[in-house]
Coordinates of C-alpha atoms in Angstrom, one line a residue:
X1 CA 58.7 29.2 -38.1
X2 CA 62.2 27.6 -38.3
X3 CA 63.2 24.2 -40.4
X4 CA 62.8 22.5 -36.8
X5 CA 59.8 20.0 -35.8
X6 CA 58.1 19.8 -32.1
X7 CA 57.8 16.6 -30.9
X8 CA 55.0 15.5 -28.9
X9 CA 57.1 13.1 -26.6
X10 CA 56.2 13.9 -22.4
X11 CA 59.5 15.8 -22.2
X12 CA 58.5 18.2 -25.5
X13 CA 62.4 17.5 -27.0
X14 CA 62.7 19.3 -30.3
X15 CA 64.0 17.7 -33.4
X16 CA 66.1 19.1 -35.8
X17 CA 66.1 18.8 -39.5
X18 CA 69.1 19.8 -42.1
X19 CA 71.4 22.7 -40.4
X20 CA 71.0 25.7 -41.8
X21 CA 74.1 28.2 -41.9
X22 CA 74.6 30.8 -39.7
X23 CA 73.4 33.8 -42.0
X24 CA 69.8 31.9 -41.7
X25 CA 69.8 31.1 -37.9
X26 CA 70.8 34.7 -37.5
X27 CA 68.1 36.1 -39.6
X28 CA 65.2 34.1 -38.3
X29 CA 66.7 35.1 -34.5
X30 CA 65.9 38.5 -35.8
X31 CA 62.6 37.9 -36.7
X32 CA 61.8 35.6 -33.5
X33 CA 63.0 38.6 -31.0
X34 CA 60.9 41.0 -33.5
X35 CA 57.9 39.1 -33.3
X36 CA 58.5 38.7 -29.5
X37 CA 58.9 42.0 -28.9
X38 CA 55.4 42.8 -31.0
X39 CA 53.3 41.3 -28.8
X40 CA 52.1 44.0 -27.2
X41 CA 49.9 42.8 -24.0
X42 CA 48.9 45.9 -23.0
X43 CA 45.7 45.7 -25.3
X44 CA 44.1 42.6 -23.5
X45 CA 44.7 44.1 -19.7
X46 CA 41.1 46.1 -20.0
X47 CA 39.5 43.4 -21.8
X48 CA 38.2 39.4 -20.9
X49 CA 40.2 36.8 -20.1
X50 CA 38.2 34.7 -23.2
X51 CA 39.7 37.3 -25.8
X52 CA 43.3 36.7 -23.6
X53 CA 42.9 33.5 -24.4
X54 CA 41.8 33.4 -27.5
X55 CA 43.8 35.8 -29.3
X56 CA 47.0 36.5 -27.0
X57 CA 47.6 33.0 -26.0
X58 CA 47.9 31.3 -28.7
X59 CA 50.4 34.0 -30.6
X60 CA 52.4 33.7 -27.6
X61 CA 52.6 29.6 -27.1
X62 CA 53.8 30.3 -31.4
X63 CA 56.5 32.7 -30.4
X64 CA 57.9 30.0 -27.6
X65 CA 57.6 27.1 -29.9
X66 CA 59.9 29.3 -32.6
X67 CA 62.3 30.3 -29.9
X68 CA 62.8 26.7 -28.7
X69 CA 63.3 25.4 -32.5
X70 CA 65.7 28.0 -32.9
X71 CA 67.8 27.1 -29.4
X72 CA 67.5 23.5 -30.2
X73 CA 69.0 23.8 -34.1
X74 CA 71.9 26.1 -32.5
X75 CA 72.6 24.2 -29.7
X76 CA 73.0 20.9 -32.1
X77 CA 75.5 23.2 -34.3
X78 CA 77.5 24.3 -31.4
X79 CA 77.6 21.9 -28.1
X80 CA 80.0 19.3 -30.4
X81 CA 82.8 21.7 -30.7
X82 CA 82.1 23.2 -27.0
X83 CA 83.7 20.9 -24.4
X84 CA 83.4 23.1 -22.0
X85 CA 80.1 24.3 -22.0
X86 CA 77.8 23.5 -19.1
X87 CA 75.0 21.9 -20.4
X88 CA 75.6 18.3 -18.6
X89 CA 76.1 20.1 -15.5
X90 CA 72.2 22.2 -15.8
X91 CA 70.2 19.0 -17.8
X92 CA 68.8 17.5 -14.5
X93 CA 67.7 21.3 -12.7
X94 CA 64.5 20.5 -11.2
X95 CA 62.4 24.0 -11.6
X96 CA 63.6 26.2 -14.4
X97 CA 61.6 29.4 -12.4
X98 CA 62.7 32.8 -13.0
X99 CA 65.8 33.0 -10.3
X100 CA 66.8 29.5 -11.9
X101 CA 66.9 31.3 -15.2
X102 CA 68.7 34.4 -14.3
X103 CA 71.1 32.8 -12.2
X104 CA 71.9 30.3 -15.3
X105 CA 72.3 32.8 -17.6
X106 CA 74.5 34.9 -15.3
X107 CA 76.5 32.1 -15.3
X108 CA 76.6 31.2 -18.7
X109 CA 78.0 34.8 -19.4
X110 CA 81.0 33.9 -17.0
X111 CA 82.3 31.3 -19.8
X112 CA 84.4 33.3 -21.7
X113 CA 84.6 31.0 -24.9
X114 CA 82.1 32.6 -26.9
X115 CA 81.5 28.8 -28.6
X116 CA 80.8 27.8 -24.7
X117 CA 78.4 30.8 -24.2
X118 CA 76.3 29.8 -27.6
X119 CA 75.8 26.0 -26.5
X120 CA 75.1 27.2 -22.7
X121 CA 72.8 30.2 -23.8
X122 CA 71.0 27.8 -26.1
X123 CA 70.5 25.3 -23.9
X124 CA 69.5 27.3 -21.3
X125 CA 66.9 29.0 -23.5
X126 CA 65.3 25.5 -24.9
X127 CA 65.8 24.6 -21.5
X128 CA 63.8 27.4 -19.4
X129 CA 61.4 27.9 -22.3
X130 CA 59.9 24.2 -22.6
X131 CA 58.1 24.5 -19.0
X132 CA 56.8 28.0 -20.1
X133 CA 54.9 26.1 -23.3
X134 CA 53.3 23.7 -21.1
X135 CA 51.8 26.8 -18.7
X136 CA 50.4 28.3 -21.6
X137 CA 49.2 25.3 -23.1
X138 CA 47.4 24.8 -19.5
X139 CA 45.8 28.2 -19.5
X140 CA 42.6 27.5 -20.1
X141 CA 38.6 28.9 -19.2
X142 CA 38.5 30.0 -15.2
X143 CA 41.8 31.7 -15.5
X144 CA 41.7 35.0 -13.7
X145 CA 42.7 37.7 -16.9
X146 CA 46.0 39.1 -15.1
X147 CA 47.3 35.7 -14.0
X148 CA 47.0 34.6 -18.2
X149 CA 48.8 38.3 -18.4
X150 CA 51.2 37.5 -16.3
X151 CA 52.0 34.2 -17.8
X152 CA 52.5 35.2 -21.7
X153 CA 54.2 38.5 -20.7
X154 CA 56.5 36.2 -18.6
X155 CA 57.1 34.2 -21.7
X156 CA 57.7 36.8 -24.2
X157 CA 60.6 38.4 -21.9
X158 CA 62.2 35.3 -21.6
X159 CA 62.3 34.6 -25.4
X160 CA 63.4 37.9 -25.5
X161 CA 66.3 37.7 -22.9
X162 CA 67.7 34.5 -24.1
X163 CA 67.6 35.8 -27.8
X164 CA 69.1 38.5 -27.5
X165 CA 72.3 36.9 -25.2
X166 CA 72.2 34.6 -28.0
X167 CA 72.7 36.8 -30.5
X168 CA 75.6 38.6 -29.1
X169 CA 77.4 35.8 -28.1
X170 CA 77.0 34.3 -32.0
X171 CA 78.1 37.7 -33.1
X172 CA 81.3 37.0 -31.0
X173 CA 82.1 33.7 -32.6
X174 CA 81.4 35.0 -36.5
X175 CA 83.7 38.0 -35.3
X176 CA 80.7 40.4 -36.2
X177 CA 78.9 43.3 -34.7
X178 CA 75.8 42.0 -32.4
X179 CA 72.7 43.1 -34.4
X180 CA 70.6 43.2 -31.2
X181 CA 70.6 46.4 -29.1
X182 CA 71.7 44.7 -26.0
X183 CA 69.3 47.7 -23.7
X184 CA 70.6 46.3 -20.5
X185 CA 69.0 45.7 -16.9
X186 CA 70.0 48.7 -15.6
X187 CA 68.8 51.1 -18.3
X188 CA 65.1 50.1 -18.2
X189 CA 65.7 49.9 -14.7
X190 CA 66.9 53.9 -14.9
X191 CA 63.9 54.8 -17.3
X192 CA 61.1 53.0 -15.0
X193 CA 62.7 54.9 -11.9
X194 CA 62.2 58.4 -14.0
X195 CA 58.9 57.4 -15.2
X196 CA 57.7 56.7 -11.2
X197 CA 59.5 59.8 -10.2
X198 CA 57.2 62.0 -12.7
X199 CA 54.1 59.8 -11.4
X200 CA 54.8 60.5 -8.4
X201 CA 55.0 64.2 -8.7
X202 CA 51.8 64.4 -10.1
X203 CA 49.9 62.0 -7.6
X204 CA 51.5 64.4 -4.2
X205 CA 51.8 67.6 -6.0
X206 CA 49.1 69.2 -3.9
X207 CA 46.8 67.9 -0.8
X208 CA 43.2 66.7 -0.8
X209 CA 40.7 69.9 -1.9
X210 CA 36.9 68.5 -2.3
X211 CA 36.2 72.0 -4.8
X212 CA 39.7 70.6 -6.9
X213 CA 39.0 66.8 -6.5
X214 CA 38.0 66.6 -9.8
X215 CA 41.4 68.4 -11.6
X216 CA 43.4 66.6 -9.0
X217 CA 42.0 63.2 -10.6
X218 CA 41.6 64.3 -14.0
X219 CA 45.4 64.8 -13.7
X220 CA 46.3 61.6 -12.4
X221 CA 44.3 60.1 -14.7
X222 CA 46.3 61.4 -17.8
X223 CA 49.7 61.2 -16.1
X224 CA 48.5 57.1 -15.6
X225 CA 47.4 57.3 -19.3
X226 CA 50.8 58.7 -20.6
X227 CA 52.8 55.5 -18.6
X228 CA 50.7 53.0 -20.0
X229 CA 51.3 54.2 -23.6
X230 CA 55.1 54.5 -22.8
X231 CA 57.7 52.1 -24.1
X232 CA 59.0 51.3 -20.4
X233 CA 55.3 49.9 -19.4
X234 CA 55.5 46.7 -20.4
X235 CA 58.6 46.1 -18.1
X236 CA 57.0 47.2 -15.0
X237 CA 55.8 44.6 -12.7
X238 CA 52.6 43.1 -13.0
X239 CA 51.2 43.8 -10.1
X240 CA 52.2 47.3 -10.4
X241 CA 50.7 47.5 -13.6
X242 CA 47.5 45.9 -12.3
X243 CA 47.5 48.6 -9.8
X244 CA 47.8 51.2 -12.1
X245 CA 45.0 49.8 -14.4
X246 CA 42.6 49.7 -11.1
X247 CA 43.2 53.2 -10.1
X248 CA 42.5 54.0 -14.1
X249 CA 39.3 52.1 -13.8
X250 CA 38.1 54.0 -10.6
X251 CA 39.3 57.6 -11.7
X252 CA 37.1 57.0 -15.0
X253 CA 34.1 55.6 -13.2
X254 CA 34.6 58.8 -10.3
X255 CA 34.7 61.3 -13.1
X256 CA 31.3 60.2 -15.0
X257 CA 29.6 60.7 -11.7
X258 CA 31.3 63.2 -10.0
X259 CA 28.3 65.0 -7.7
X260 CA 26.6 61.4 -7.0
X261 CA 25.9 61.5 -2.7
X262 CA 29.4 60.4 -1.7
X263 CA 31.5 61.3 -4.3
X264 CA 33.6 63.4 -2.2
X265 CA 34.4 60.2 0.2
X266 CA 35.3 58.5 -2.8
X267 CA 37.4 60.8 -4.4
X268 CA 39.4 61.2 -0.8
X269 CA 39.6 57.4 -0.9
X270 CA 41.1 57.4 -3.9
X271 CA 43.5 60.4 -3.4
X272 CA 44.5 58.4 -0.6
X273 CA 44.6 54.7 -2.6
X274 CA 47.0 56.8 -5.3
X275 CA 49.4 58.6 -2.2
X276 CA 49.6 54.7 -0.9
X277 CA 51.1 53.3 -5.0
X278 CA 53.4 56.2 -4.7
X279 CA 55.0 55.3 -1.6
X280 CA 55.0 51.3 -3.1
X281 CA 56.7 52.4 -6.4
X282 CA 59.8 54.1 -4.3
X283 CA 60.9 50.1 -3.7
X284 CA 61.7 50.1 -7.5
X285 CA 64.9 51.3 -5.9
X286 CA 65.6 48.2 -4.1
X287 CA 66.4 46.5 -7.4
X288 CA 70.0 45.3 -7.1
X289 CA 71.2 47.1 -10.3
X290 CA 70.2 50.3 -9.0
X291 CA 71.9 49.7 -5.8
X292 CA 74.9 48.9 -7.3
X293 CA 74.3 51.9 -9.7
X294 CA 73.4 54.6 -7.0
X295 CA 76.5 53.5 -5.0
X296 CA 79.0 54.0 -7.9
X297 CA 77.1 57.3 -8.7
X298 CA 77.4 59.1 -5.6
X299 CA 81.0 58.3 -5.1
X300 CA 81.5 59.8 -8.9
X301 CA 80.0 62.8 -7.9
X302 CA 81.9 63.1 -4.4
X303 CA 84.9 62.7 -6.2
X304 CA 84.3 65.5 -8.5
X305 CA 86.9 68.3 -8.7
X306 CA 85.9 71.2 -6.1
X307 CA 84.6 73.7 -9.4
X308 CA 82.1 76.3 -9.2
X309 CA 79.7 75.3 -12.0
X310 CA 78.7 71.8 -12.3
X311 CA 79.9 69.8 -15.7
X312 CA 78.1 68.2 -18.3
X313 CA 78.8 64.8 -16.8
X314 CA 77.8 65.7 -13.0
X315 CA 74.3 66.5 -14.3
X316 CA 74.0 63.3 -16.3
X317 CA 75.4 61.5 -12.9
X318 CA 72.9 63.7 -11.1
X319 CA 69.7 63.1 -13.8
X320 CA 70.3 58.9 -13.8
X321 CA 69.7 59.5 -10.0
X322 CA 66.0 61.3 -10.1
X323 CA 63.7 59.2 -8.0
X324 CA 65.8 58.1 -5.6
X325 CA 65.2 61.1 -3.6
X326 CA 62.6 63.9 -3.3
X327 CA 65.2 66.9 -2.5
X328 CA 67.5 65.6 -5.1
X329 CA 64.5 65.8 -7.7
X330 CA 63.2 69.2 -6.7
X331 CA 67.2 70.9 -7.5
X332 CA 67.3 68.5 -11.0
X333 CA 63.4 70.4 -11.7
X334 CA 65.0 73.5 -11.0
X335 CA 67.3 75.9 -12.8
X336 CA 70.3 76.5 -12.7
X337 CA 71.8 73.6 -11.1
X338 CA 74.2 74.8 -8.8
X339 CA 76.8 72.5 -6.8
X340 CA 76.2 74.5 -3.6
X341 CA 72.8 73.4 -3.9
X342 CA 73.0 69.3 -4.9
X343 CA 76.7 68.9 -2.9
X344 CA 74.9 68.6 0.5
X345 CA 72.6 66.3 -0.8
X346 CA 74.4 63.4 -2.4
X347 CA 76.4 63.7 0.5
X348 CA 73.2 63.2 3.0
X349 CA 72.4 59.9 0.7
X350 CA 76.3 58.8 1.0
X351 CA 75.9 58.8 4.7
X352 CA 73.0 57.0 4.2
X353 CA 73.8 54.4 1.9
X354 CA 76.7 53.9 4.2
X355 CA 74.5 53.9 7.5
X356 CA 72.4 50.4 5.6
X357 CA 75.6 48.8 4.1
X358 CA 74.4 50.3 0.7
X359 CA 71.0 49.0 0.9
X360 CA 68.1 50.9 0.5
X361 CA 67.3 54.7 0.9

């Protein structure tokens, strides 16, 4: 815990005791985004919402409270000497909900005084973090489990988010390396886009057979099983990862019972229920940063000089794009990877971006 004190005033203000130097604030950030990023929620998603509560809850509401001491004894070193940073402007925001947040701290990185960014990141994360301490703090018997899920995985990205912007920006005013690795929207936004693309695969690589039903779910089972135990899992959204945990549920329960009366309608319903989550997970390309990502990429690779063989970098243009189209994927799961082959695609998915104004395809 840090040298700072919770107060148990209405509007949950946190007071500061002696400043501590920077070395100290720095270290215990460290541990804060460590601890943070430790909480592994995965663990309570098969179990009750009474051990949710009992056991993830209350690490989680610890983790916040350490976060906000920490923002709090920062923000009282740095908004002094940091005229210009915009924490008069934010004090009265009425909902600090997640668009609030992100739109705050996309702001705040505009500021280009790195003293500025510290008091406005700060504030911001003492901020946006006091309202998520009072939602825990309510969570109580009755909950449904994935709504207390929801709630403390919520929580723990936000304490990690603001932390780690933070960090970098106090990096920038001691005129050190950040200590954080600053993984960035886009790249878990690449990696969950590969990991749907290989779930995918495996949940249309073959139609409906009553003799195979059994392999066919026993497969999807495991390919389920290896993106739960991945690093990207906990960044998926909740409701996908419900969805993912339901079809787990219903594979397991189909295969101890496999030859009951009508366990070849329910092994065609579920088929069906996992074709259905792999057309839903294609709208992971809708996220913004993709958009903005694919767009760049396909003009890279348009622009590429008219060789024979395709370069080292075309393939890693080529590979961040897997998912965002089922021809595409097939040439990158092939070998060799010939420009006569992927040159007529990228330019298909050029003509398309350009037929929705870049949106989605």
């Amino acid at each position: 815990m840090t040298s700072s004190t919770l107060d148990d005033g209405a509007a949950g203000e946190v007071q500061t005791s002696v400043p501590r130097g920077s070395d100290d604030l720095a270290t215990e950030l460290l541990s804060l985004v460590a601890s943070a990023r430790g909480l592994d929620v995965r663990k309570f998603e098969k179990g009750s919402a009474s051990d949710a509560l009992q056991e993830l809850v209350p690490r989680v509401i610890a983790a916040v409270e350490g976060a906000i001491g920490l923002c709090q004894e920062v923000l009282a070193a740095y908004e002094e000497t940091s005229e210009d940073a915009d924490t008069d402007e934010w004090a009265d925001e009425a909902d600090w909900n997640t668009s609030v947040y992100l739109r705050r701290m996309d702001e705040a990185s505009e500021n280009h005084d790195a003293s500025c960014q510290v008091a406005n990141f700060a504030f911001i994360g003492k901020t946006a973090l006091i309202p998520k301490r009072a939602a825990l703090e309510q969570l109580g018997p009755g909950r449904e489990l994935w709504s207390i899920i929801s709630e403390c995985d919520g929580s723990r990205r936000r304490i990690v988010k603001t932390l780690t912007m933070l960090e970098s920006a106090l990096a920038r005013t001691e005129g050190r390396e950040t200590r954080l690795a600053l993984s960035s929207e886009l790249n878990r936004s690449l990696e969950t886009r590969r990991r749907y693309a290989r779930l995918r695969k495996t949940f249309l690589v073959e139609e409906f057979s009553p003799k195979r039903a059994g392999m066919i779910l026993r497969r999807s089972k495991t390919a389920i099983a290896i993106l739960i135990g991945h690093d990207v899992y906990p960044e998926l959204r909740i409701t996908d990862r419900r969805q993912l945990r339901s079809l787990q549920a219903r594979i397991a329960d189909w295969l101890q019972a496999p030859k009951e009366p009508d366990s070849v309608l329910v092994a065609q319903r579920l088929f069906q229920d996992l074709g259905m989550f792999a057309g839903l997970i294609t709208h992971v390309n809708h996220r913004e940063e993709l958009h903005e990502h694919d767009i760049e990429a396909v003009a890279r690779l348009l622009e590429s000089p008219d060789a024979e063989q395709t370069s080292e970098r075309e393939r890693e243009t080529l590979d961040s794009l897997r998912g965002v189209n089922d021809e595409l994927d097939a040439l990158l799961d092939a070998a060799p990877l010939e420009r006569s082959a992927w040159l007529p695609v990228v330019r298909k998915l050029e003509e398309t971006m350009s037929a929705t104004g870049g949106g989605s395809f």
